[in-house]
CSV table of N, CA, C and O in Angstrom, one decimal:
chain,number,residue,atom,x,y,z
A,10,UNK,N,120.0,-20.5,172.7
A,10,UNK,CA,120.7,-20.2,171.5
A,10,UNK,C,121.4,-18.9,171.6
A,10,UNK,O,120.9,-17.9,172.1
A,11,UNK,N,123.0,-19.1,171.1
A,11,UNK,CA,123.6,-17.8,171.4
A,11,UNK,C,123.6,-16.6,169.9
A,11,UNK,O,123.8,-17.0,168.7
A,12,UNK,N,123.2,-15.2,170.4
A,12,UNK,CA,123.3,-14.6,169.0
A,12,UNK,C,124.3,-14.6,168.4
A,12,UNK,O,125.1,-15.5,168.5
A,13,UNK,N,124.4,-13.7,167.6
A,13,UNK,CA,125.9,-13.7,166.4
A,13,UNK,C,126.3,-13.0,167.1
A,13,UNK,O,125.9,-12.0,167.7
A,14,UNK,N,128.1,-13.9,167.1
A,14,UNK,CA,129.3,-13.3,167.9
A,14,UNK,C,130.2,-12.6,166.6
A,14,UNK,O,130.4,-13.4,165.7
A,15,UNK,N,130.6,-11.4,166.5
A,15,UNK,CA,131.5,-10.7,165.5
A,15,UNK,C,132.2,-10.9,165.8
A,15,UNK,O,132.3,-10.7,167.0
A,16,UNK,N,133.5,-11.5,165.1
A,16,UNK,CA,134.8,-11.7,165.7
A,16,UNK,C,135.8,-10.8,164.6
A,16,UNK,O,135.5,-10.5,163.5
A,17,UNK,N,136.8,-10.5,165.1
A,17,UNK,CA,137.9,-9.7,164.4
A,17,UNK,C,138.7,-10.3,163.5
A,17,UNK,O,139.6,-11.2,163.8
A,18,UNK,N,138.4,-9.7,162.0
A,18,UNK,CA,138.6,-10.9,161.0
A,18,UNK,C,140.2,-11.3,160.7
A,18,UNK,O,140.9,-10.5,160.3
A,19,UNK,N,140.4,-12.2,160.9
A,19,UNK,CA,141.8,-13.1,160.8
A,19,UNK,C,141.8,-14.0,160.5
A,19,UNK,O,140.9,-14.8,160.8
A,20,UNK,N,143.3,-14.5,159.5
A,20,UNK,CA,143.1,-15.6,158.8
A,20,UNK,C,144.4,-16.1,159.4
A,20,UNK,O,145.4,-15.4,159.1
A,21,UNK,N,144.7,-17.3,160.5
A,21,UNK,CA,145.9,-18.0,160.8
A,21,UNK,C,147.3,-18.3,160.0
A,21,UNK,O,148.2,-19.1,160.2
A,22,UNK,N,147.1,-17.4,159.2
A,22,UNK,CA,148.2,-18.7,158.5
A,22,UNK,C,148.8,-17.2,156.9
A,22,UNK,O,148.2,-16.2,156.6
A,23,UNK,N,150.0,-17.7,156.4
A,23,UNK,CA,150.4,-16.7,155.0
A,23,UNK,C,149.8,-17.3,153.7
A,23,UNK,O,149.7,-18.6,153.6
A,24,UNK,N,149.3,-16.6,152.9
A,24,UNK,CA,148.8,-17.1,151.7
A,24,UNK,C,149.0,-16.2,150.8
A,24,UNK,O,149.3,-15.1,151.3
A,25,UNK,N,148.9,-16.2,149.6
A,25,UNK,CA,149.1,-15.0,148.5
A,25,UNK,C,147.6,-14.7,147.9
A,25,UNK,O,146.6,-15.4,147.6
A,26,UNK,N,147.7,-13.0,147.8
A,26,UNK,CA,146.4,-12.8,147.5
A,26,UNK,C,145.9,-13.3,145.7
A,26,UNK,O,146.6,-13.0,144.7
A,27,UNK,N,144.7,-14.0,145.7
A,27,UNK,CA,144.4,-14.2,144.8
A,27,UNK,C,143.6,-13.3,143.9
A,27,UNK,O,143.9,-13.5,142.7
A,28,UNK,N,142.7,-12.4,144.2
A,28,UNK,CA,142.4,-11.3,143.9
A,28,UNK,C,142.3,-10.5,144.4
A,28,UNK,O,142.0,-10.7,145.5
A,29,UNK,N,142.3,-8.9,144.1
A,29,UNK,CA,141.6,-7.6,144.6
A,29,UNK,C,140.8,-6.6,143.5
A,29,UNK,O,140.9,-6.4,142.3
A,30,UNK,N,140.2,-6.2,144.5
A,30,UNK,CA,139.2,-5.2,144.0
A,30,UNK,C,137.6,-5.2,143.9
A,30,UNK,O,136.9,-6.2,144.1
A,31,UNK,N,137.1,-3.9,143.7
A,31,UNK,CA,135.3,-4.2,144.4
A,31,UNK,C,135.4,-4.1,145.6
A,31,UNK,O,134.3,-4.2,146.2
A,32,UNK,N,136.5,-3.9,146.5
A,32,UNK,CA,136.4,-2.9,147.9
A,32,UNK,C,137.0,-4.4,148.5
A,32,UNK,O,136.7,-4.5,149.7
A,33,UNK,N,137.5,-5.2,148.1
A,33,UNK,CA,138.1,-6.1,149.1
A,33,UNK,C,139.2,-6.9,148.4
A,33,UNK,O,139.6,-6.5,147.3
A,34,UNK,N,139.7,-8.4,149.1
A,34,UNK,CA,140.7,-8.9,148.2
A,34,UNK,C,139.9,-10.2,148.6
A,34,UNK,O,139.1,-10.3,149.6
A,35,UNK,N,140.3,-11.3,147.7
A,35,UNK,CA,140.2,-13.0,148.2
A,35,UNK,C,141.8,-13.7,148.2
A,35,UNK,O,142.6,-13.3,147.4
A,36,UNK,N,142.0,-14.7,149.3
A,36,UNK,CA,142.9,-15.1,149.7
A,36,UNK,C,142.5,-16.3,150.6
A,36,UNK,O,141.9,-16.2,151.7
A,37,UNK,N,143.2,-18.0,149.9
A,37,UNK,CA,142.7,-18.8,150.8
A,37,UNK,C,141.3,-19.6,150.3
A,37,UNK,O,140.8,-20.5,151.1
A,38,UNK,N,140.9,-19.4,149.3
A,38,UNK,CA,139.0,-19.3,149.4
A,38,UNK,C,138.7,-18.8,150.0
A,38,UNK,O,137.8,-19.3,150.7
A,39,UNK,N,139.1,-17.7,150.2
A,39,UNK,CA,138.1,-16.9,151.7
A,39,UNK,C,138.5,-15.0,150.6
A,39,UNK,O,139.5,-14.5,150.2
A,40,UNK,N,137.1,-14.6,150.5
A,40,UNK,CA,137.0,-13.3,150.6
A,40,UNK,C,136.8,-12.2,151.9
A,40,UNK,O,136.0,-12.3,152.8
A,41,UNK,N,138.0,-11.1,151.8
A,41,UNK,CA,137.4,-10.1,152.8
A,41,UNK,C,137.0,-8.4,152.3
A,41,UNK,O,137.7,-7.8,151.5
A,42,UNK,N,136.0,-8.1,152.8
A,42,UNK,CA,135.6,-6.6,152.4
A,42,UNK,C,136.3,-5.7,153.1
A,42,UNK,O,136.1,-5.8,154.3
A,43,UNK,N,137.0,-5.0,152.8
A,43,UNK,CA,138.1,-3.6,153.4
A,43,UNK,C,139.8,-4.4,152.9
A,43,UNK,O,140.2,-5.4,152.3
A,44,UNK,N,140.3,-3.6,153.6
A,44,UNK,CA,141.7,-3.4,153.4
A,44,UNK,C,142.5,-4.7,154.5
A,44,UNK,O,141.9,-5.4,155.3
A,45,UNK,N,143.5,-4.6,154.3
A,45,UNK,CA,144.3,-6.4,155.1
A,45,UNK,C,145.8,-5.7,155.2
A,45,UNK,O,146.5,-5.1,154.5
A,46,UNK,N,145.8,-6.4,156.7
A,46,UNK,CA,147.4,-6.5,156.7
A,46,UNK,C,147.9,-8.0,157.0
A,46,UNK,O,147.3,-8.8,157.7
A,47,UNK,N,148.9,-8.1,156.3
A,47,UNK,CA,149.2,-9.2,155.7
A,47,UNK,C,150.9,-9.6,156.9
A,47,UNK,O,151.8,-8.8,157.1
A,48,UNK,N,150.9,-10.6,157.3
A,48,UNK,CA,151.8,-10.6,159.0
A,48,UNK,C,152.3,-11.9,158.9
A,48,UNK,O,151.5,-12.7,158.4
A,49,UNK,N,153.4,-12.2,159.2
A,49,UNK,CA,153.7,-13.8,159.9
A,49,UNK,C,152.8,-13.9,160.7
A,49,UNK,O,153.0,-14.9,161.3
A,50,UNK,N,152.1,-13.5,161.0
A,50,UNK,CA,151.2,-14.3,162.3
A,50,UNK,C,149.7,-14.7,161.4
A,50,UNK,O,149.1,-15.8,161.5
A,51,UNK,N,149.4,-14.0,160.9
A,51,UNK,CA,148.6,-14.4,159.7
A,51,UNK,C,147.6,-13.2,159.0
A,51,UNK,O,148.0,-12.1,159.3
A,52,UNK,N,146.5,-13.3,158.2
A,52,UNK,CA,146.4,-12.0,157.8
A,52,UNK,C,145.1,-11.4,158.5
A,52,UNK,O,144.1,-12.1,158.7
A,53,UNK,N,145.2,-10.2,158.8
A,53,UNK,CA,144.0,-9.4,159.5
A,53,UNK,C,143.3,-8.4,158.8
A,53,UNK,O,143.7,-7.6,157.9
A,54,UNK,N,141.9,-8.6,159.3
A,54,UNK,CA,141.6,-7.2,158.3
A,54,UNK,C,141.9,-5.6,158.9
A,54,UNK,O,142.1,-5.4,160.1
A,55,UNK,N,141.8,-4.6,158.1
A,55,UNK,CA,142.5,-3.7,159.0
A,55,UNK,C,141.8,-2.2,158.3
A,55,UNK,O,141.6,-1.9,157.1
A,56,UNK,N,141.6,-1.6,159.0
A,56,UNK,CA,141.1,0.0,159.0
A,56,UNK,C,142.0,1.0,159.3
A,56,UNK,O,141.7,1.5,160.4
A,57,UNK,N,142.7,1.4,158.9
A,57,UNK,CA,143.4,2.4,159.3
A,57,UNK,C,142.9,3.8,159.5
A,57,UNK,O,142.0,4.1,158.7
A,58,UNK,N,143.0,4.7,160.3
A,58,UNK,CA,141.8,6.3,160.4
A,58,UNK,C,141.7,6.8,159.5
A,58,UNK,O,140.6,7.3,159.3
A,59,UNK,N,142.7,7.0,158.5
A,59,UNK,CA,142.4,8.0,157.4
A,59,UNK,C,143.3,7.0,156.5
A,59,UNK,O,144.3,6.6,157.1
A,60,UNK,N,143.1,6.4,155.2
A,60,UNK,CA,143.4,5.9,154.8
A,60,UNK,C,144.9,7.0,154.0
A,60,UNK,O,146.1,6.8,154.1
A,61,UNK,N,144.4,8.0,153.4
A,61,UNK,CA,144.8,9.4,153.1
A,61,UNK,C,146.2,9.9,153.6
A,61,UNK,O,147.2,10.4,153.0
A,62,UNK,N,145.8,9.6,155.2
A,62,UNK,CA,147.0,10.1,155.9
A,62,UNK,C,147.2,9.2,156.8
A,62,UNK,O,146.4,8.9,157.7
A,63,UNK,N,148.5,8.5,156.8
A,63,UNK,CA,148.4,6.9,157.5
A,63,UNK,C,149.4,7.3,158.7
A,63,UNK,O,149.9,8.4,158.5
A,64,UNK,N,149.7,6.6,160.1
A,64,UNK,CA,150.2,7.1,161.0
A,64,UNK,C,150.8,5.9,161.5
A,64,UNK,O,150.5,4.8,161.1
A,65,UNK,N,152.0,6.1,162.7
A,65,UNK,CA,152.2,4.8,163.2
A,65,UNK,C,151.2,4.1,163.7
A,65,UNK,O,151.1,2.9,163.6
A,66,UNK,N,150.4,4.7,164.3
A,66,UNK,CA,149.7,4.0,164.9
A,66,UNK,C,149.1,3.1,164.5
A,66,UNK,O,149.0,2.1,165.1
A,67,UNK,N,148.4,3.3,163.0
A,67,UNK,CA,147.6,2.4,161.9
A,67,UNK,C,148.5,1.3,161.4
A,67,UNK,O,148.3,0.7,160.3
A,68,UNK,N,150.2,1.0,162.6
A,68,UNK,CA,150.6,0.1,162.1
A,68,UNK,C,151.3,-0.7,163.4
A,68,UNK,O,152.3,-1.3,163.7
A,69,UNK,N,150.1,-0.3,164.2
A,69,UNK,CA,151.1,-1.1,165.8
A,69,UNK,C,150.8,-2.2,165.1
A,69,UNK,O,151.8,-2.3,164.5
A,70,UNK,N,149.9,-3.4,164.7
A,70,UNK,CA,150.3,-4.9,164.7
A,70,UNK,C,151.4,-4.8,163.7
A,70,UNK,O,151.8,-6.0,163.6
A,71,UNK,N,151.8,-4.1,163.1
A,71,UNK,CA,153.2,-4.6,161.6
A,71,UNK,C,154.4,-4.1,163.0
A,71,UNK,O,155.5,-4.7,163.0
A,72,UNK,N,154.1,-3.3,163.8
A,72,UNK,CA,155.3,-3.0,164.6
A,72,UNK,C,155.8,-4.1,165.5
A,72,UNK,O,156.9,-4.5,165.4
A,73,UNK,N,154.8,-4.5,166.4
A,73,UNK,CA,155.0,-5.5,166.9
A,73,UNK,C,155.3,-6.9,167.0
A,73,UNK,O,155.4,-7.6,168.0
A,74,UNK,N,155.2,-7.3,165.2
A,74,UNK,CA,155.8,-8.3,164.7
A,74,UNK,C,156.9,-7.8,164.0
A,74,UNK,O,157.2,-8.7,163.1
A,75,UNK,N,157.9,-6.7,164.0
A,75,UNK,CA,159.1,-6.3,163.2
A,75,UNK,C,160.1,-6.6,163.0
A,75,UNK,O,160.8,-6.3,162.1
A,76,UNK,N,160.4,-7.8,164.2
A,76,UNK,CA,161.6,-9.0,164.7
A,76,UNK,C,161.5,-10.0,163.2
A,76,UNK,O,162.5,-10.5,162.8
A,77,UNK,N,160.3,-10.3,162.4
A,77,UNK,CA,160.0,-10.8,161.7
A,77,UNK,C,159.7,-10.4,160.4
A,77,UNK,O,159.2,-11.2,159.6
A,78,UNK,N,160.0,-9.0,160.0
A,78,UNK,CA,159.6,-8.5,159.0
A,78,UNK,C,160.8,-7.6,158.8
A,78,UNK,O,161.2,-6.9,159.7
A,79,UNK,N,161.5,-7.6,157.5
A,79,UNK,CA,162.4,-7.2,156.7
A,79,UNK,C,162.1,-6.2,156.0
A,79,UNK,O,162.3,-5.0,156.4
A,80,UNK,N,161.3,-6.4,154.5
A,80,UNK,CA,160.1,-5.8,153.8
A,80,UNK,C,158.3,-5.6,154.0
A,80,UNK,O,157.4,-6.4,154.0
A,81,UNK,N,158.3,-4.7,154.2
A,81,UNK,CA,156.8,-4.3,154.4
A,81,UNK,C,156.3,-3.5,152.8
A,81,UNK,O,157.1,-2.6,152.4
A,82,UNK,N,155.3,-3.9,152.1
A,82,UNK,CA,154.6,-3.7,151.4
A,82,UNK,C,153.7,-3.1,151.5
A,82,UNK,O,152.7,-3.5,152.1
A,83,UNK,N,153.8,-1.8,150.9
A,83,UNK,CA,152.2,-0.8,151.3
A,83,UNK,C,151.9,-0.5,149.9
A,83,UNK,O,152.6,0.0,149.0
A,84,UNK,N,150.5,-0.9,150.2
A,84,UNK,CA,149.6,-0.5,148.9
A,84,UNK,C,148.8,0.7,149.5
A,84,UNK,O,148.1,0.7,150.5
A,85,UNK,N,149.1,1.6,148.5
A,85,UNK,CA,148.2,3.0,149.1
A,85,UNK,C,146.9,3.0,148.2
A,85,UNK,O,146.4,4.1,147.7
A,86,UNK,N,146.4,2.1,147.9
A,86,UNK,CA,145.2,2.3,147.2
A,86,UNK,C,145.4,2.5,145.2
A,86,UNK,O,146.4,2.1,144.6
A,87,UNK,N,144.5,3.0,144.7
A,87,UNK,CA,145.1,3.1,143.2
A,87,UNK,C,145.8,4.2,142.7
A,87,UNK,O,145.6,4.4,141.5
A,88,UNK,N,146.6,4.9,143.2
A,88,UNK,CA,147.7,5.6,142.7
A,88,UNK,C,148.7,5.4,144.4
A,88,UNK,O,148.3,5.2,145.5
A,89,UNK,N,149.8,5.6,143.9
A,89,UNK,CA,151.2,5.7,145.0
A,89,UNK,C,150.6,7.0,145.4
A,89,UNK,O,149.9,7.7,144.8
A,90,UNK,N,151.2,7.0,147.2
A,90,UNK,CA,151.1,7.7,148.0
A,90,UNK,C,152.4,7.4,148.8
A,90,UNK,O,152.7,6.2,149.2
A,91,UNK,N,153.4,8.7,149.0
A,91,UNK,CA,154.5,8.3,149.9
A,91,UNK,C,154.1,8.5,150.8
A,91,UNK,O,153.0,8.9,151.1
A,92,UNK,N,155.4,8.0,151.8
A,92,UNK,CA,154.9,8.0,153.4
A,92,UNK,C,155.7,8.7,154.0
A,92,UNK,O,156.9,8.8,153.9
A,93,UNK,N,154.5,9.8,154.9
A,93,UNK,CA,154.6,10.6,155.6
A,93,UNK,C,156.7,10.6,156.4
A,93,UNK,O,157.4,9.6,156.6
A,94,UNK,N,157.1,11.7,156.5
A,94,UNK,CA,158.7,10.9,157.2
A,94,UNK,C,158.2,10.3,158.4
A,94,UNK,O,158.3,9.0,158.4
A,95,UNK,N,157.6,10.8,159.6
A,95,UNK,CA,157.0,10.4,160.9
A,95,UNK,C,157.2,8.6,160.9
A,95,UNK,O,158.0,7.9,161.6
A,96,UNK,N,156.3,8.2,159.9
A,96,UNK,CA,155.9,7.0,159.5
A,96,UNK,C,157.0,6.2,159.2
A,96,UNK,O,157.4,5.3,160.0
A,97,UNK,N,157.6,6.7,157.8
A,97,UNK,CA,159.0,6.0,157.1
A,97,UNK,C,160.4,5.8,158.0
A,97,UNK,O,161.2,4.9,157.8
A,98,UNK,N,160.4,7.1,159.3
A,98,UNK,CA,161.6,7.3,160.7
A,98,UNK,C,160.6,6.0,161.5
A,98,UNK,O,161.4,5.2,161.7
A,99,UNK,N,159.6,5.6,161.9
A,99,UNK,CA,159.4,4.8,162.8
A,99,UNK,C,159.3,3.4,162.1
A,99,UNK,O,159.1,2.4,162.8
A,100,UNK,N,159.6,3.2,160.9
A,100,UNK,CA,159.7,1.6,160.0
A,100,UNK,C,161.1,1.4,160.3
A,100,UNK,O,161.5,0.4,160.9
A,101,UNK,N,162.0,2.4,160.0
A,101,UNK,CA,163.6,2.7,159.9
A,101,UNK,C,164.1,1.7,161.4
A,101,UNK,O,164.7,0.6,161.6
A,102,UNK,N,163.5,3.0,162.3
A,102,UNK,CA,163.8,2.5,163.8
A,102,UNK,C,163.8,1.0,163.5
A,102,UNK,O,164.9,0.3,163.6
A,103,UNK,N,162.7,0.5,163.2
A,103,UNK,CA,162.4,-1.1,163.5
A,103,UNK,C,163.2,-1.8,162.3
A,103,UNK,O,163.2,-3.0,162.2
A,104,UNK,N,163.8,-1.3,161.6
A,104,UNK,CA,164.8,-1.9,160.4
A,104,UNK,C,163.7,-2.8,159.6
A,104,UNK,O,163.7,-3.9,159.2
A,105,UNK,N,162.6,-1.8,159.6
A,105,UNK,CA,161.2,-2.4,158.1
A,105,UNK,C,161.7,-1.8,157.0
A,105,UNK,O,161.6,-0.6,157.3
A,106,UNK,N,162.0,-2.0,156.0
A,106,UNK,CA,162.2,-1.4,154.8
A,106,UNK,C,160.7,-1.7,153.9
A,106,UNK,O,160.2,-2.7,153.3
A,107,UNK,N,160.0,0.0,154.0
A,107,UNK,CA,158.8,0.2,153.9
A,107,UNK,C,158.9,0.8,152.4
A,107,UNK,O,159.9,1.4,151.9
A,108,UNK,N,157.5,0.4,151.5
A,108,UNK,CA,157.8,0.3,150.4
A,108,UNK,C,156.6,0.8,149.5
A,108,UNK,O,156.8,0.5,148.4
A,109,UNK,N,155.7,1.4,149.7
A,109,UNK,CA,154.7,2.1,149.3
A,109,UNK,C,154.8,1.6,147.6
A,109,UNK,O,155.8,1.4,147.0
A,110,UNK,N,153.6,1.5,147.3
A,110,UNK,CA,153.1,1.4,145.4
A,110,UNK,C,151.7,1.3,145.5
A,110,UNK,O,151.0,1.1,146.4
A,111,UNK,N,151.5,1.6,144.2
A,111,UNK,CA,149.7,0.8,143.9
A,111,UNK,C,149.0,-0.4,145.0
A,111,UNK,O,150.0,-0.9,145.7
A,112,UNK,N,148.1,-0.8,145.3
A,112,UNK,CA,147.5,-1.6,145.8
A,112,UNK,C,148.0,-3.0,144.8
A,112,UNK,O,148.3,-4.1,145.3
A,113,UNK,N,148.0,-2.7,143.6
A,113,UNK,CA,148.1,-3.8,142.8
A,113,UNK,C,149.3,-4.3,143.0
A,113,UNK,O,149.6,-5.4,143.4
A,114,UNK,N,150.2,-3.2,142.6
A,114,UNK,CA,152.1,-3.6,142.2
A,114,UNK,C,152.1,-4.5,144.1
A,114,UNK,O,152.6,-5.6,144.3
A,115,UNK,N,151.6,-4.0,145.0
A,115,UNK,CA,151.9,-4.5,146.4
A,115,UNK,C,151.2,-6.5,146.0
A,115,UNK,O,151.7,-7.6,146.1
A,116,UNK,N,150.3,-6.2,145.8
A,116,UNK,CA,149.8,-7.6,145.7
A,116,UNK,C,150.7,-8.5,145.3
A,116,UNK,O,151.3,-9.5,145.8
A,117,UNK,N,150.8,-7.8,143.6
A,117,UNK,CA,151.8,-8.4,142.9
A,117,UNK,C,153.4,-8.8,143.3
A,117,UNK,O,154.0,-9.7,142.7
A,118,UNK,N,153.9,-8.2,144.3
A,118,UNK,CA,155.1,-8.3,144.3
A,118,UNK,C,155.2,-9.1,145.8
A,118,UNK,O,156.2,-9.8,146.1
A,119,UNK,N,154.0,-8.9,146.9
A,119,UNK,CA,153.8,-9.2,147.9
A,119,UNK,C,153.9,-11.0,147.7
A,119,UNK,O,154.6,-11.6,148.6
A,120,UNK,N,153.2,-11.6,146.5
A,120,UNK,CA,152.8,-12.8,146.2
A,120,UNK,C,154.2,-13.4,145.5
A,120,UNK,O,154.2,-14.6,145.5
A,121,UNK,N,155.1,-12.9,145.0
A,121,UNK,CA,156.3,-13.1,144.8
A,121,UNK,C,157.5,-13.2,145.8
A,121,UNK,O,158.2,-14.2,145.8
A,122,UNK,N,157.7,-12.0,146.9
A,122,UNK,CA,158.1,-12.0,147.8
A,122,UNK,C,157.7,-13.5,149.0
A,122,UNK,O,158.4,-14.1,149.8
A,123,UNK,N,156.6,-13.6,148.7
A,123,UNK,CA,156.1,-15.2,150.0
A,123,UNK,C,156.2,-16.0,149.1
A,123,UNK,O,156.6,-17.1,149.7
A,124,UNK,N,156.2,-16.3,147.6
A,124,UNK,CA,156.7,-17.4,147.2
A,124,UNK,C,158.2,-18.1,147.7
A,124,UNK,O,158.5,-19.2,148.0
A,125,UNK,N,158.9,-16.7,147.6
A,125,UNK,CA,160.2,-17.3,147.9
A,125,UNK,C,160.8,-17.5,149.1
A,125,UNK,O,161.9,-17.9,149.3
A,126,UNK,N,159.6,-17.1,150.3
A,126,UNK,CA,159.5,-17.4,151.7
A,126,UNK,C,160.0,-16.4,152.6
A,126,UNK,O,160.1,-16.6,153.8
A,127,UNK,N,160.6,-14.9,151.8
A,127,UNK,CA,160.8,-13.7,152.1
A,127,UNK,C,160.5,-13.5,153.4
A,127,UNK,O,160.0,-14.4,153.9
A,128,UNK,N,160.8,-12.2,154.4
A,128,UNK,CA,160.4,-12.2,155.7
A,128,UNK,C,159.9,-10.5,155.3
A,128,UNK,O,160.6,-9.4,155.4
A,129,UNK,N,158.3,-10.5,154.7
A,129,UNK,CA,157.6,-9.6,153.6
A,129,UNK,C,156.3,-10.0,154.7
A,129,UNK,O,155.8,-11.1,155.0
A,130,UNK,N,155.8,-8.8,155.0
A,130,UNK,CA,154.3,-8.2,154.5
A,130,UNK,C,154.0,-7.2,154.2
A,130,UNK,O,154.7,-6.4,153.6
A,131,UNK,N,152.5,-7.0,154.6
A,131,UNK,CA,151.9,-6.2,153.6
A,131,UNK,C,151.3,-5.4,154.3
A,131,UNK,O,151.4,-5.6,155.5
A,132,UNK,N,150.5,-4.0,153.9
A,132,UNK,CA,149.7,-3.4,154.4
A,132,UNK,C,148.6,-2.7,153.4
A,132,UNK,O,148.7,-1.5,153.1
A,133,UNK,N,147.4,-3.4,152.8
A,133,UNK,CA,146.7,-3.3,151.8
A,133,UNK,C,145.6,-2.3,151.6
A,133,UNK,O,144.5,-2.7,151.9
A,134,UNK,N,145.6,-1.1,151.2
A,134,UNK,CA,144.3,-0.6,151.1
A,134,UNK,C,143.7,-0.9,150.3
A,134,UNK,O,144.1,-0.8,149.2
A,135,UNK,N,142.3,-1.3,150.6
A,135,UNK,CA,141.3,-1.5,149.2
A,135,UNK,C,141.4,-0.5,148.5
A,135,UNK,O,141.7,0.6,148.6
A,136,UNK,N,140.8,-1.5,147.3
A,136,UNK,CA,140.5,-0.3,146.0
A,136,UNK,C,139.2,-1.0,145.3
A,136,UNK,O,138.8,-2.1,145.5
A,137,UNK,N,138.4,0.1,144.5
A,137,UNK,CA,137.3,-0.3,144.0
A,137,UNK,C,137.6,-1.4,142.8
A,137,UNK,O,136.7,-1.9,142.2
């Protein structure tokens, strides 16, 4: 018998979040604990190093899918947090029009934006 294999949480496919908060969101019937980035390729859970102070780095998979992403949605948690320029010059480059708000207003408008089949994601920090 094989032990438990952890695998790297991802969900195949776009859906709109159905709830957040209590340190995670539900999406799908499916709950995840931490923060999510939200991709045409489908949604991942995601840790960025400092939630605080976000870097490109904390966004190579949104970069690497940018051919496909127009609007990017960042929820900084429960109050707005702008982004760093470093950050906002390397969205530019890639022609992401990056968009920082609440975790909520991101949900909210995130789930609007995929209704209408938008070429939108997300980048979610939890909130309690």
């Amino acid at each position: 018998m094989a032990g438990i294999v952890i695998r790297e949480a991802h969900f195949p496919g776009r859906a709109p979040i159905e709830a957040y908060g209590n340190g995670g969101f539900r999406f799908a019937d499916m709950s995840h604990r931490g923060s999510l980035l939200c991709l045409p390729s489908g949604i991942y859970g995601w840790e960025p190093a400092d939630p605080l102070a976000l870097v490109a780095e904390d966004f190579a998979r949104v970069l690497a899918e940018a051919q496909e992403i127009q609007i990017l949605l960042l929820g900084t948690g429960s109050e707005l947090r702008p982004l760093p320029p470093a950050l906002r010059g390397a969205f530019r480059e890639q022609k992401i029009s990056a968009d920082p708000m609440s975790t909520g207003a991101a949900v909210r408008t995130y789930n609007v934006l995929l209704a209408e089949d938008r070429a939108v994601a997300a980048a979610l920090i939890a909130v309690d």
